[in-house]
XYZ file of C-alpha atoms in Angstrom:
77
model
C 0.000 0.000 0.000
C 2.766 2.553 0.993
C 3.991 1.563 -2.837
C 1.050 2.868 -4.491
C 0.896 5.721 -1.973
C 3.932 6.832 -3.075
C 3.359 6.158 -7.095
C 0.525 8.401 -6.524
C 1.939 11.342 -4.208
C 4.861 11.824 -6.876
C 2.569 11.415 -10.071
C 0.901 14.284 -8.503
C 4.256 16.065 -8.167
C 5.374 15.448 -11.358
C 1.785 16.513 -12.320
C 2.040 19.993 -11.307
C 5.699 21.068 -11.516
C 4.878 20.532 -15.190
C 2.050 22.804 -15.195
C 4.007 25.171 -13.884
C 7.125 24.915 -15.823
C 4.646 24.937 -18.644
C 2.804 28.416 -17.723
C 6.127 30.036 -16.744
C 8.182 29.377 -20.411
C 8.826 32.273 -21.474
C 7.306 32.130 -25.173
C 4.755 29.989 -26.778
C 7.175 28.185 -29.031
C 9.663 26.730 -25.895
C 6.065 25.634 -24.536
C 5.938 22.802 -26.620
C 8.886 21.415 -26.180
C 8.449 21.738 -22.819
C 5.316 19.917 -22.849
C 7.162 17.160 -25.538
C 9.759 16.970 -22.835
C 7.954 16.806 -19.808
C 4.983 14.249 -21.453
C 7.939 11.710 -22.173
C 9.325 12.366 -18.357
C 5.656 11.763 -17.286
C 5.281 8.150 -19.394
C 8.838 7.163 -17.696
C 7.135 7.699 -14.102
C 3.898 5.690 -15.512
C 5.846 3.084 -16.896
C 8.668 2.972 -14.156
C 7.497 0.238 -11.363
C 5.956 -1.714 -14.578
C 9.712 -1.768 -15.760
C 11.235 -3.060 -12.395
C 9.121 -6.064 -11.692
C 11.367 -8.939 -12.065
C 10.357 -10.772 -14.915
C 13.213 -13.663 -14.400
C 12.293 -17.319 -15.298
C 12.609 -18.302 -11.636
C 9.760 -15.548 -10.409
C 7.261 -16.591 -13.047
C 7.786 -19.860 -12.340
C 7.543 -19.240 -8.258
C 4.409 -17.468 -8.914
C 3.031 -19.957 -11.037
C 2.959 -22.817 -8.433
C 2.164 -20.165 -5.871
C -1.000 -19.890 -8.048
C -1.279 -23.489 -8.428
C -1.068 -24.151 -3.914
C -3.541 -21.513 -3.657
C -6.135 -22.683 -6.146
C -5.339 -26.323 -4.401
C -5.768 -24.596 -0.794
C -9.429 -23.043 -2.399
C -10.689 -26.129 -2.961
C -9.788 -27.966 0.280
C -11.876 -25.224 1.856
């Protein structure tokens, strides 16, 4: 929970320090490529805990039979 928390409190950062960087640029034309720039810093932060999972063959397999001894545990109940 404190993950997501967090994910979320610096979305919101990132969310308005590029609204203002964007309403402070000095001339319309920079304000594009300020926007370009910051919209590609902004899909980094979405993308970023997607890209550190650990996708090894080890984990999937781990969470594979992890899914198979909790299915098993389901049906004993």
């Amino acid at each position: 929970m404190g993950t997501v928390l967090e994910f979320i409190k610096n979305y919101f950062l990132l969310s308005f320090i590029m609204y203002v960087i964007s309403y402070l640029s000095p001339k319309e034309q920079y304000r594009r490529y300020f926007q370009f720039f910051l919209g590609i810093l902004m899909a980094v932060v979405l993308f970023r805990p997607i890209l550190t999972w650990d996708f090894t063959p080890q984990n999937i397999k781990d969470a594979i039979e992890w899914e198979a001894v909790s299915g098993e545990i389901e049906k004993i109940r």
